[in-house]
XYZ file of C-alpha atoms in Angstrom:
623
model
C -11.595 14.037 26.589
C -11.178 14.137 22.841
C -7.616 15.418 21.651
C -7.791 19.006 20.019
C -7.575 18.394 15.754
C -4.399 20.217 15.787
C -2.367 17.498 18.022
C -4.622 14.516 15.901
C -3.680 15.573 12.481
C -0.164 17.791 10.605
C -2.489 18.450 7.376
C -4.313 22.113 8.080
C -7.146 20.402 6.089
C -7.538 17.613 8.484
C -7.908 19.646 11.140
C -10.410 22.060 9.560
C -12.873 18.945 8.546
C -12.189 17.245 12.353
C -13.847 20.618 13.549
C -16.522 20.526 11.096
C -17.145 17.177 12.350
C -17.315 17.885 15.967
C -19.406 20.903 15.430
C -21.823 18.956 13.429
C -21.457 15.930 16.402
C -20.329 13.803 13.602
C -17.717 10.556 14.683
C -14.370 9.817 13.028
C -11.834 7.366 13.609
C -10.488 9.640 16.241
C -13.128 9.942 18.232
C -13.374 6.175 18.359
C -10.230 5.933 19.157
C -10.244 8.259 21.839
C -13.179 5.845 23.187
C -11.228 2.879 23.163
C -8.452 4.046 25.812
C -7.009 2.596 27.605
C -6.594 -0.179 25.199
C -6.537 -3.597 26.139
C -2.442 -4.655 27.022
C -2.672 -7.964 26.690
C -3.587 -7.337 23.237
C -1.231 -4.786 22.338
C 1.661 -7.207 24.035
C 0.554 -9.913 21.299
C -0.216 -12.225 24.427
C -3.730 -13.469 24.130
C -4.987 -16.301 22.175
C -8.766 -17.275 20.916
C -7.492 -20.345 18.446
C -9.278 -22.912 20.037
C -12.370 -22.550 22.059
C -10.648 -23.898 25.718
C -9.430 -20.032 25.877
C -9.381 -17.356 25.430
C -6.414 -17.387 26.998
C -4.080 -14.396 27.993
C -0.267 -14.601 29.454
C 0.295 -12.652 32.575
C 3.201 -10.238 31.370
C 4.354 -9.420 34.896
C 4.718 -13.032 36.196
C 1.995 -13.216 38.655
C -0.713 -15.126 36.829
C -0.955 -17.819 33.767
C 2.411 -18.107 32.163
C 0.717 -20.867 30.243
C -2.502 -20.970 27.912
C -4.654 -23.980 28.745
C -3.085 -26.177 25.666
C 0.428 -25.403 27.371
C 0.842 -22.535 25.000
C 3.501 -19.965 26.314
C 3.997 -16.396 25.317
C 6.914 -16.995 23.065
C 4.441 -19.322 20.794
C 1.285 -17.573 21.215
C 2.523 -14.209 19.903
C 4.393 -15.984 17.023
C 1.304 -17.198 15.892
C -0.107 -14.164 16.366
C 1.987 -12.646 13.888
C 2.140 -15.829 11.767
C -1.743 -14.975 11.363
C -1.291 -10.929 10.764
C 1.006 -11.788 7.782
C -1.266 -14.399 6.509
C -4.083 -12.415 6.361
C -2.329 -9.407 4.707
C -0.406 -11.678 2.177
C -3.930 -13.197 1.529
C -5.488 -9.414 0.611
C -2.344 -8.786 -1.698
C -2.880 -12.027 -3.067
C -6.632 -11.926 -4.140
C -5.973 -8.410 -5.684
C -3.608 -9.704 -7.606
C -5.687 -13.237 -8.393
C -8.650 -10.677 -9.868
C -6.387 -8.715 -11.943
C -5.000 -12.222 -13.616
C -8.670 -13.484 -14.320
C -9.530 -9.483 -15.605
C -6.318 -10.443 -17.820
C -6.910 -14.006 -18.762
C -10.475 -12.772 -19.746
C -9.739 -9.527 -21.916
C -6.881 -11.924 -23.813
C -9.916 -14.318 -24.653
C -12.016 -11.591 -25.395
C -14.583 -12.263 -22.744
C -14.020 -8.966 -21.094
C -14.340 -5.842 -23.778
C -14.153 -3.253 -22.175
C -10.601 -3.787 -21.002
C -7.689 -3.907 -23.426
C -3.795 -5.223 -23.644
C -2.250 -1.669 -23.493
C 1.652 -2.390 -22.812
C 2.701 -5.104 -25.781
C 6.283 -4.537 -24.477
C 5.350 -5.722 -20.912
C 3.415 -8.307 -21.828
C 6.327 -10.003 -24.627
C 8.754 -9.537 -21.676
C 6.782 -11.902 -19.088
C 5.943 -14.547 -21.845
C 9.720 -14.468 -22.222
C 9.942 -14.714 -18.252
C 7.597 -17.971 -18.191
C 9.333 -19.319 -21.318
C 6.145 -19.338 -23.301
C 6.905 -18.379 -27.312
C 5.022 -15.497 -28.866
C 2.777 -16.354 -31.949
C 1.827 -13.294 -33.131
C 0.476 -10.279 -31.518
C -0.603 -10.527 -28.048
C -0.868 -14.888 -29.347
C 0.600 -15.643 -25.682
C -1.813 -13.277 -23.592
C -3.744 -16.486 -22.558
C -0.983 -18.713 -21.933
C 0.764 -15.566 -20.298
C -2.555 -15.930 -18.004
C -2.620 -19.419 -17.095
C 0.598 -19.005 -16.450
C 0.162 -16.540 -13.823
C -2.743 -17.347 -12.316
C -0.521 -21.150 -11.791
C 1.590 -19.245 -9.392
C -1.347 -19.642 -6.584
C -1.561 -22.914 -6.429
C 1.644 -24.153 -7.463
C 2.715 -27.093 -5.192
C 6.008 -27.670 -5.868
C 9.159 -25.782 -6.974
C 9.268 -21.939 -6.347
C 7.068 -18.645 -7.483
C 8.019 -17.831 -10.657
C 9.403 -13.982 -10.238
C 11.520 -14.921 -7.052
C 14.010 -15.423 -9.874
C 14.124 -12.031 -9.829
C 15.711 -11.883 -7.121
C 19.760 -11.629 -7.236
C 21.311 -15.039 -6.966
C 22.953 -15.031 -3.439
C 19.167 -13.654 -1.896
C 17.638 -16.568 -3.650
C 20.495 -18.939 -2.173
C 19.677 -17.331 1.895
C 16.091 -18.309 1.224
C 16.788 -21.694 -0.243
C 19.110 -22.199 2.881
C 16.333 -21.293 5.443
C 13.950 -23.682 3.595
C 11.697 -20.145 3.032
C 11.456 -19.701 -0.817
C 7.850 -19.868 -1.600
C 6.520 -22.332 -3.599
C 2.557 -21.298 -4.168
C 0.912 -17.960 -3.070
C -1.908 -19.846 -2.145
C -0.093 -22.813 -0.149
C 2.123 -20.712 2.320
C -0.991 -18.781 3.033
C -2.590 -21.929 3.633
C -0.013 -23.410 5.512
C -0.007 -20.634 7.860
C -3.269 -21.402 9.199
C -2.447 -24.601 9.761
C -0.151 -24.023 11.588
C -1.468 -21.946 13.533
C -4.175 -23.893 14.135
C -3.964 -25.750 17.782
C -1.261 -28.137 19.075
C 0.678 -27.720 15.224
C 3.768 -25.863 15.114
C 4.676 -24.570 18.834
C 8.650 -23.293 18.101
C 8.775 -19.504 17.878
C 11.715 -19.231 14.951
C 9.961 -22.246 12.639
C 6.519 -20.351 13.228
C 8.460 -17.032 12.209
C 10.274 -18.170 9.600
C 7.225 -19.696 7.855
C 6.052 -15.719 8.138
C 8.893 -15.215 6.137
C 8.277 -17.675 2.942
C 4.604 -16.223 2.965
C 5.573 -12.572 2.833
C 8.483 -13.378 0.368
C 4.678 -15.160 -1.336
C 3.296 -11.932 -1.288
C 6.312 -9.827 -2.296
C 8.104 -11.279 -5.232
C 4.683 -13.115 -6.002
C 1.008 -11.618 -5.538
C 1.896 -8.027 -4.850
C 4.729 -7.949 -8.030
C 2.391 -10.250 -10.295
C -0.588 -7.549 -9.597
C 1.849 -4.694 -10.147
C 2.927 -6.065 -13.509
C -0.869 -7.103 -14.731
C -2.273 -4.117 -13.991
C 0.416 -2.473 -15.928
C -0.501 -4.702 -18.959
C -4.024 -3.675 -19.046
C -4.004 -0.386 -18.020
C -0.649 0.876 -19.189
C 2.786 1.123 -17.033
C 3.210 4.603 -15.627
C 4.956 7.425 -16.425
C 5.561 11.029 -14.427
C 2.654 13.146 -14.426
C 1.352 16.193 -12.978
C -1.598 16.319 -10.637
C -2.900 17.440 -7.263
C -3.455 16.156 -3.724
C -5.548 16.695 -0.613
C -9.255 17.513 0.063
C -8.877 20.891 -1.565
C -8.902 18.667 -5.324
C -12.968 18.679 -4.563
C -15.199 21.435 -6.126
C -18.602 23.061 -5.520
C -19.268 23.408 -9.101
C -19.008 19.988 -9.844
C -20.194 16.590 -9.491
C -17.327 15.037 -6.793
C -17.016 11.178 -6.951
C -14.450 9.582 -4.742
C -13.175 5.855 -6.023
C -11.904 4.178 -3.202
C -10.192 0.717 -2.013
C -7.006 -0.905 -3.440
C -8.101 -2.244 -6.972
C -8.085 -0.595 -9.888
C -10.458 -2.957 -12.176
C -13.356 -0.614 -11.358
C -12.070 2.847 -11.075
C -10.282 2.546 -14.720
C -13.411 2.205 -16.037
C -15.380 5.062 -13.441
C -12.694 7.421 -15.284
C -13.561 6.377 -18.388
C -16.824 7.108 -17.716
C -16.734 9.994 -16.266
C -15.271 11.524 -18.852
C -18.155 10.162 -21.750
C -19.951 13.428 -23.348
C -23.432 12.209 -22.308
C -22.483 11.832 -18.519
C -20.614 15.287 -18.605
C -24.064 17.035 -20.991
C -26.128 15.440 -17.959
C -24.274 16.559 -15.182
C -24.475 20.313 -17.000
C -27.859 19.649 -17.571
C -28.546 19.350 -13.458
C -26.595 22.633 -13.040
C -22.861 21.572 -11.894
C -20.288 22.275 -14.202
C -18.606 18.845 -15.135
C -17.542 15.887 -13.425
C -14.602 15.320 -11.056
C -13.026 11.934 -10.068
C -11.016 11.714 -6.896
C -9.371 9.106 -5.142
C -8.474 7.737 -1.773
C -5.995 5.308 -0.735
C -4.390 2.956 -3.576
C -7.026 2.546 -5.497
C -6.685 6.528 -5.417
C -2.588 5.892 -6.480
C -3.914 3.255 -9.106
C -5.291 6.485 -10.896
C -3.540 9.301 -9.636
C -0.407 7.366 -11.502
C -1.929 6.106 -15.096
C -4.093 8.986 -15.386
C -3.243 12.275 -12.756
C -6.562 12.055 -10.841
C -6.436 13.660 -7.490
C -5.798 12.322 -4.869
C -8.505 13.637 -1.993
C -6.564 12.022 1.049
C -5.267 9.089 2.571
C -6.757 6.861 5.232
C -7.703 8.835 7.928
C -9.327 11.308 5.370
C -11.911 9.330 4.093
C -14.606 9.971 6.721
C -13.693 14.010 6.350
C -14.484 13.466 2.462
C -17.862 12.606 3.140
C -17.739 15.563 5.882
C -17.209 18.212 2.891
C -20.843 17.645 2.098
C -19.409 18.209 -1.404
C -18.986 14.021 -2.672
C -22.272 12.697 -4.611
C -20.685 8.802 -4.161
C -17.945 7.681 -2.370
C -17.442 4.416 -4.634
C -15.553 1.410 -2.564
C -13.986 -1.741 -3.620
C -12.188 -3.538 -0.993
C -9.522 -3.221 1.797
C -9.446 -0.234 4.263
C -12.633 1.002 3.998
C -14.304 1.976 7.344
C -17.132 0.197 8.216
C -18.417 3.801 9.472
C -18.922 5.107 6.095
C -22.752 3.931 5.489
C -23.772 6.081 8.496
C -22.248 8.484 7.804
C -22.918 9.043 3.917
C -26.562 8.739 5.427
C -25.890 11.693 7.290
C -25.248 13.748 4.267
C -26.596 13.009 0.340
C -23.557 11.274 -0.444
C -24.288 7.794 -2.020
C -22.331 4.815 -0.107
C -21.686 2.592 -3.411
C -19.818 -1.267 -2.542
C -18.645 -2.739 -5.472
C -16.999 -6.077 -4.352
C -18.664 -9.280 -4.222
C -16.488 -9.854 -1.116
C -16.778 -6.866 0.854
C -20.804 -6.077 2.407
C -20.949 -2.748 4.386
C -23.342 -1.417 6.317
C -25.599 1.181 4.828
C -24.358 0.812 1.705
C -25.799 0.718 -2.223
C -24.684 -2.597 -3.591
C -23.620 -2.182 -7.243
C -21.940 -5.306 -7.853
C -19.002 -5.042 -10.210
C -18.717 -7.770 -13.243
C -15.669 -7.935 -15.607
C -18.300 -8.587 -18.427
C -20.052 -5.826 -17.853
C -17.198 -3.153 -16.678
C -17.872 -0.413 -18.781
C -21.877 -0.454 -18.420
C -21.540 -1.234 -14.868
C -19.214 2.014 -14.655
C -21.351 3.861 -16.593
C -24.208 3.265 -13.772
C -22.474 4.380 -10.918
C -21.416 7.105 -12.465
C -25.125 8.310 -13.658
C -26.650 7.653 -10.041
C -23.419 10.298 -8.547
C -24.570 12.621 -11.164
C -28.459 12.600 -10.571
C -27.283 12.522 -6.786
C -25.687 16.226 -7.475
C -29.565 17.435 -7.223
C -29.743 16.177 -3.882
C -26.801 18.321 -2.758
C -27.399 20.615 0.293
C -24.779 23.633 -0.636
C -25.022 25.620 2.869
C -23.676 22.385 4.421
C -20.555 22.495 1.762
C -17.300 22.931 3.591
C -14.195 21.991 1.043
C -10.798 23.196 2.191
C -8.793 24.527 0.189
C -5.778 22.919 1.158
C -4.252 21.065 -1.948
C -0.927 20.656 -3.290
C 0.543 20.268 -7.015
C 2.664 16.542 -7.295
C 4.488 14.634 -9.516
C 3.477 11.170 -9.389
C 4.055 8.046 -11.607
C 7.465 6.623 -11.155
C 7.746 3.043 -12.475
C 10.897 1.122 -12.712
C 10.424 1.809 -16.536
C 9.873 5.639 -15.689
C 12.652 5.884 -13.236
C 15.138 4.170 -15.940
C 14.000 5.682 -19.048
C 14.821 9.231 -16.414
C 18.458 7.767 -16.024
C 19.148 7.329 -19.696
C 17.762 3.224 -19.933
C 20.056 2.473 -17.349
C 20.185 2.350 -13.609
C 24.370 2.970 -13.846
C 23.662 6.864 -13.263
C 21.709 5.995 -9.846
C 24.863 3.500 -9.124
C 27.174 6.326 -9.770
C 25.079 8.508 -7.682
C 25.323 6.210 -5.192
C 28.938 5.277 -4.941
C 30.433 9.213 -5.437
C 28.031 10.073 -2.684
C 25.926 12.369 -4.453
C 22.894 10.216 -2.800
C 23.994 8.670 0.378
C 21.498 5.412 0.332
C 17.518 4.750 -0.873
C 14.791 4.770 1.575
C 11.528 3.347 1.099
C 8.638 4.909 2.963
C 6.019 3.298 3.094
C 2.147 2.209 4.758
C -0.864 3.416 6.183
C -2.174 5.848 8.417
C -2.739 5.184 12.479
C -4.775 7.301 14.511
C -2.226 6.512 16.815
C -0.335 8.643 15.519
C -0.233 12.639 15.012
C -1.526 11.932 11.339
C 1.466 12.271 8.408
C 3.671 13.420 11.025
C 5.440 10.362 11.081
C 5.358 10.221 7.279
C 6.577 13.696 6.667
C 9.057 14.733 9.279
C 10.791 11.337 8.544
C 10.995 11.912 4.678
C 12.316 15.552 5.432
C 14.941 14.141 7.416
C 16.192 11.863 4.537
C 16.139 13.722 2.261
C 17.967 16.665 4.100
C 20.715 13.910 4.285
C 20.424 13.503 0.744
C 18.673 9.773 1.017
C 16.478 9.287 -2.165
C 12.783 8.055 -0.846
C 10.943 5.674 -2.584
C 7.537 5.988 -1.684
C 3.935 3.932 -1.525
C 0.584 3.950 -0.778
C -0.891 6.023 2.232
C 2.692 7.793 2.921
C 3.169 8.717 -0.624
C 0.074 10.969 -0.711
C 1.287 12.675 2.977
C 4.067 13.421 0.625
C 2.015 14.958 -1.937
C 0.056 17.042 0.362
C 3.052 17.991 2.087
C 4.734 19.492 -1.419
C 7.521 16.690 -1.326
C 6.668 15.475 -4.342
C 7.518 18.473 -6.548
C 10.768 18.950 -8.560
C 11.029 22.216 -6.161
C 10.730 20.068 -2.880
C 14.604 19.397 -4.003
C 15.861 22.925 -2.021
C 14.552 20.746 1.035
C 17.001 17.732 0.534
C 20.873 18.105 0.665
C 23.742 19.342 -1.598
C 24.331 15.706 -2.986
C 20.746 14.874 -4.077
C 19.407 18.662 -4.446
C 21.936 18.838 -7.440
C 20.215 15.081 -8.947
C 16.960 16.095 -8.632
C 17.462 19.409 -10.417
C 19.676 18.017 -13.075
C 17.135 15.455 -13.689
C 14.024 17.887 -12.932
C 12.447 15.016 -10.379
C 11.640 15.610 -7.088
C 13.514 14.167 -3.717
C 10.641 11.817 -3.306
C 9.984 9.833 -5.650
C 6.034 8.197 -6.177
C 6.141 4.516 -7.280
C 2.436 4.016 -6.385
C -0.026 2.013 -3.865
C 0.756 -0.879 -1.613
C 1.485 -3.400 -4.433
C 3.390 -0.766 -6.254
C 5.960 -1.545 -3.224
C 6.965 -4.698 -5.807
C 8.787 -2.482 -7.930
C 10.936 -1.106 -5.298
C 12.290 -4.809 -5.068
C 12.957 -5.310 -8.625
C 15.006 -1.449 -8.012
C 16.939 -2.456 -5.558
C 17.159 -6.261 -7.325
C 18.645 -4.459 -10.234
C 21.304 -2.508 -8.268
C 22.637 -5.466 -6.723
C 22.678 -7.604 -9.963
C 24.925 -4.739 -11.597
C 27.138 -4.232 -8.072
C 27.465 -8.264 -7.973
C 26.483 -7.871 -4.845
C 23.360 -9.233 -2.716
C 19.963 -6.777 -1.210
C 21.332 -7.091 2.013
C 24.902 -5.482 1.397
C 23.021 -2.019 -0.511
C 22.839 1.295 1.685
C 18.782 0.946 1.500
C 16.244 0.558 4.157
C 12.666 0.813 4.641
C 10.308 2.425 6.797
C 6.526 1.860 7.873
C 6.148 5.050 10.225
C 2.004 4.978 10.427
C 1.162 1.209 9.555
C -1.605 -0.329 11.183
C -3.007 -3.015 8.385
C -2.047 -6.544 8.003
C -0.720 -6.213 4.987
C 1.500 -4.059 6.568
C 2.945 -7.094 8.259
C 3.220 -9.079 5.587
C 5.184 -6.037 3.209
C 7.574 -5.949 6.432
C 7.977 -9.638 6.233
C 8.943 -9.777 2.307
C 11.273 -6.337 2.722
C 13.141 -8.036 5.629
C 13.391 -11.329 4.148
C 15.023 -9.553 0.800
C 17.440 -8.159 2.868
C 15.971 -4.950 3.670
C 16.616 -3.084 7.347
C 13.038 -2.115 8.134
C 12.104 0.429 11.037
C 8.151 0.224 12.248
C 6.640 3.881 13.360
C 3.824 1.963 15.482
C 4.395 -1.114 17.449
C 3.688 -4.346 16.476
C 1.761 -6.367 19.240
C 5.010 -8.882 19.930
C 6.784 -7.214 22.987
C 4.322 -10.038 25.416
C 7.647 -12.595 24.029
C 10.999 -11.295 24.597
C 12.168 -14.474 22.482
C 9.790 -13.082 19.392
C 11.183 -9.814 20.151
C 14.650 -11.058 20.252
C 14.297 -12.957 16.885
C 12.846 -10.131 15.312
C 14.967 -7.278 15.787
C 18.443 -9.174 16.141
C 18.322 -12.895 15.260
C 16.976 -12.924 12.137
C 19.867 -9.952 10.645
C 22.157 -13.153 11.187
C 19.647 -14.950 8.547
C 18.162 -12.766 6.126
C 20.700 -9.551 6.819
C 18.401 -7.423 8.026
C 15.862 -6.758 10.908
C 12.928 -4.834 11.911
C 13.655 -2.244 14.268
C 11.078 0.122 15.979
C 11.183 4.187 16.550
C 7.900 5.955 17.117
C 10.154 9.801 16.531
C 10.386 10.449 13.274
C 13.249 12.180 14.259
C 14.943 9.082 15.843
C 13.652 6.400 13.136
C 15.696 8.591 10.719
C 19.108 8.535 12.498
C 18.283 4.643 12.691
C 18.029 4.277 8.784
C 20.825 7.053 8.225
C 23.325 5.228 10.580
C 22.230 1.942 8.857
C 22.796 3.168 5.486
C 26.483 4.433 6.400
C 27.421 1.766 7.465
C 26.555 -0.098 4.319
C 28.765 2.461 2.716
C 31.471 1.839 4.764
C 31.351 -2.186 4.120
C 30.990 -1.631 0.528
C 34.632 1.042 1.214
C 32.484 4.054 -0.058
C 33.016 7.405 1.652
C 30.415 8.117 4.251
């Protein structure tokens, strides 16, 4: 039997669409879900293995049948490759984001790509300065700047170029452990081959390649995408704006940009907003245009330019379900498969963008950097002729939304401190904010959906932890009010009286899953000026919904910086004590930190609050 809407979903406006769809015998995620129990253990124990074709093999967990795989594999090495894989794939999604934004770059400096221009000139001097190549003119070193870059992935020897971001004493653990990253594109590489059968068979050297390929991802794909992105489409800055499927409207043409990159829905704003596509719209009876977003790619925009957000993960099937969205436009990562059907249920138009990513049902409107803006201009004139087509007794839009303030770079978040991050030090060390929390990840039916996200947060910041937020938890924030100056009356005495003197709210938006990068250089920063390493900071990190692989990777790179991470769901590794053992205790010996994992909100946040005091105390600071 299905689970009621109210124990599936926190958000009122969830659960009003989840009825919709089960009175209109619609399917969600939830549903499937639902189908799928019991799941199968031996996967959720890590303990099965299809890497060769002699298997697939599975460990008995309870002793009593194979304790081997047929190549001699045991559970200890099968669920370290496993995991070895998860991260791999993850880093590799992070990494080809970020290897699209370099060629949009490379290609706009050489003029080959019009429609997108250089808009931050100070970020892009300041990274020519980082790779040591001279400036001859204005925006004279984009190209090099590029090459430069886009170098990085294949680099064979020496290390990724921003790990020297990292403070010194972080970059000497990793040279120790033999894990500092020397191409994107190798470790990822390397992974597989390893994995691969009868290679590496120790459960530590497996892991700690997992490691160097999230530390790859972290202080290489994900912060080189971060930083490119802000080149071309401008680093943000706070902004007003609105979340949750109440930003949709009856009177107007609703188009939904979805995914994780931004290359295409810069330019569907920019489109949307051209006088002939607004006069046409009018002409066909709605009253203007409205861009939405889901997911990142939703954050991309919500950040640079205060689109709404319509929802996070688990809301984009009950976008389509408003009967109110003439295209749901998709790039890549976390789309559902199930959209196609479903859009074909309904008028909505199932756009996919992405040479890489085919879906079923779907329009193909494939995306070229030469063509951006007429490309853009396309989609957006097939959602408004679509508006016709709209059935308006099938309508249902709650009206659930909240107002947020979104857009908090590491430029933003200094230029709020005076150009300095001394006042957040000072903060810090009097006790006015107790530690820095990063929340984090996706959403997992698995989970009451944004409760993890939200009664965590609450219970930071009502012990006056700052949270640093990301991706799908960052817009269960903004539906849940916490990212509003006023949100501070929620938090303690220490950080209510920051927030208000600042006028910021206790939760602070730094933007999607990439976006994560610029928590690192944060916390980089505060170590450089304490003279101290990541590792010794009263931070931590959480992940209380994940269920992507690039979830696995971002908890490899915040654990190997040094960052106590706690996990919400649980990560298919408990089949191997040894992994388990590595994971949660050995490795704090290496790196200084460890993953820990606490499916109550409630309990994850007495975790991270204990860990952060006793940071304090090592660092003599009153707890």
């Amino acid at each position: 039997m299905a689970n009621k809407p109210a124990t599936e979903s926190t958000d009122p406006a969830t659960t009003k669409m989840l009825l919709e769809a089960r009175r209109a015998g619609l399917e969600t995620a939830w549903d499937r879900f639902n189908k799928q129990q019991p799941q199968c253990g031996f996967g959720q124990l890590g303990i099965c293995c299809r890497n060769c074709n002699m298997g697939p093999c599975r460990i008995d967990p309870f002793g009593e049948g194979p304790e081997k795989g047929v190549c001699g594999a045991t559970a200890d090495i099968i669920v370290a490759r496993n995991l070895l894989r998860m991260i791999a794939a993850g880093a590799a999604a992070h990494a080809d984001h970020a290897r699209d934004a370099v060629i949009v770059f490379k290609e706009a400096s050489e003029g080959r790509a019009r429609s997108y221009q250089i808009k931050d000139d100070t970020k892009l001097k300041a990274l020519a300065a980082e790779y040591n190549i001279p400036s001859r003119g204005e925006r004279g070193g984009a190209a090099d700047l590029a090459n430069a870059l886009l170098s990085d992935f294949g680099r064979q020897q020496g290390s990724v170029t921003f790990t020297r971001r990292a403070p010194e004493k972080r970059q000497k653990i990793w040279e120790r452990l033999g894990i500092i990253p020397r191409g994107i594109d190798r470790e990822i590489v390397e992974c597989m081959h390893r994995t691969n059968m009868g290679v590496d068979n120790d459960p530590l050297h497996i892991l700690l390649q997992g490691l160097r390929t999230g530390l790859a991802d972290g202080w290489g794909a994900s912060m080189i995408a971060t930083d490119v992105q802000d080149m071309l489409f401008g680093t943000p800055s706070p902004k007003r704006s609105e979340a949750n499927l109440g930003v949709l409207r009856e009177d107007e043409v609703n188009i939904i940009v979805h995914g994780h990159e931004p290359i295409l829905s810069e330019m569907i704003v920019e489109a949307a907003s051209d006088p002939e596509m607004i006069r046409l719209a009018e002409k066909l009876g709605a009253k203007g245009i409205n861009v939405a977003g889901i997911c990142c790619t939703g954050n991309e925009v919500l950040m640079r330019h205060g689109i709404p957000a319509a929802g996070n993960f688990l809301q984009q099937e009950l976008a389509v379900i408003t009967g109110a969205v003439e295209a749901m436009v998709v790039d890549v990562q976390c789309v559902m498969p199930s959209l196609g059907g479903l859009a074909a249920c309904y008028h909505t138009k199932f756009i996919s963008t992405s040479p890489k990513a085919e879906f079923p049902g779907a329009i193909r409107m494939e995306f070229s950097e030469d063509r951006a803006a007429e490309i853009a201009r396309e989609i957006v004139r097939t959602a408004v002729e679509n508006y016709r087509n709209r059935d308006m007794s099938r309508v249902v839009i709650p009206r659930e939304k909240s107002e947020c303030m979104v857009g908090f770079s590491v430029e933003a978040i200094l230029n709020a401190l005076g150009g300095s991050p001394q006042p957040l030090i000072d903060a810090v060390v009097n006790g006015s904010i107790k530690g820095i929390a990063a929340v984090v990840g996706c959403n997992n039916p698995k989970v009451q959906h944004d409760h993890g996200h939200i009664n965590l947060v609450r219970e930071l910041i009502r012990n006056s932890i700052l949270v640093v937020t990301t991706g799908c938890n960052a817009i269960a924030c903004a539906k849940a009010g916490l990212l509003r100056p006023d949100a501070a009356r929620e938090a303690g005495d220490g950080l209510r009286g920051v927030c208000e003197s600042l006028g910021i709210p206790p939760v602070l938006h730094m933007g999607s899953c990439v976006d994560i990068s610029r928590i690192l250089v944060v916390a980089a920063a505060i170590a450089n000026r304490l003279g101290v390493d990541i590792s010794d900071l009263p931070v931590a990190g959480a992940a209380p919904e994940w269920m992507s692989e690039k979830a696995v990777s971002i908890g490899a790179y915040v654990v190997a910086s040094g960052v106590y991470t706690v996990l919400g769901t649980v990560p298919p590794v408990l089949g191997s004590p040894v992994v388990t053992k590595i994971l949660t205790k050995d490795i704090g010996d290496a790196v200084g930190a460890t993953f820990a994992v606490e499916p109550d909100p409630s309990k994850a946040a007495r975790l991270i609050i204990e860990h952060i005091e006793g940071k304090r105390k090592a660092l003599g600071l009153k707890v």
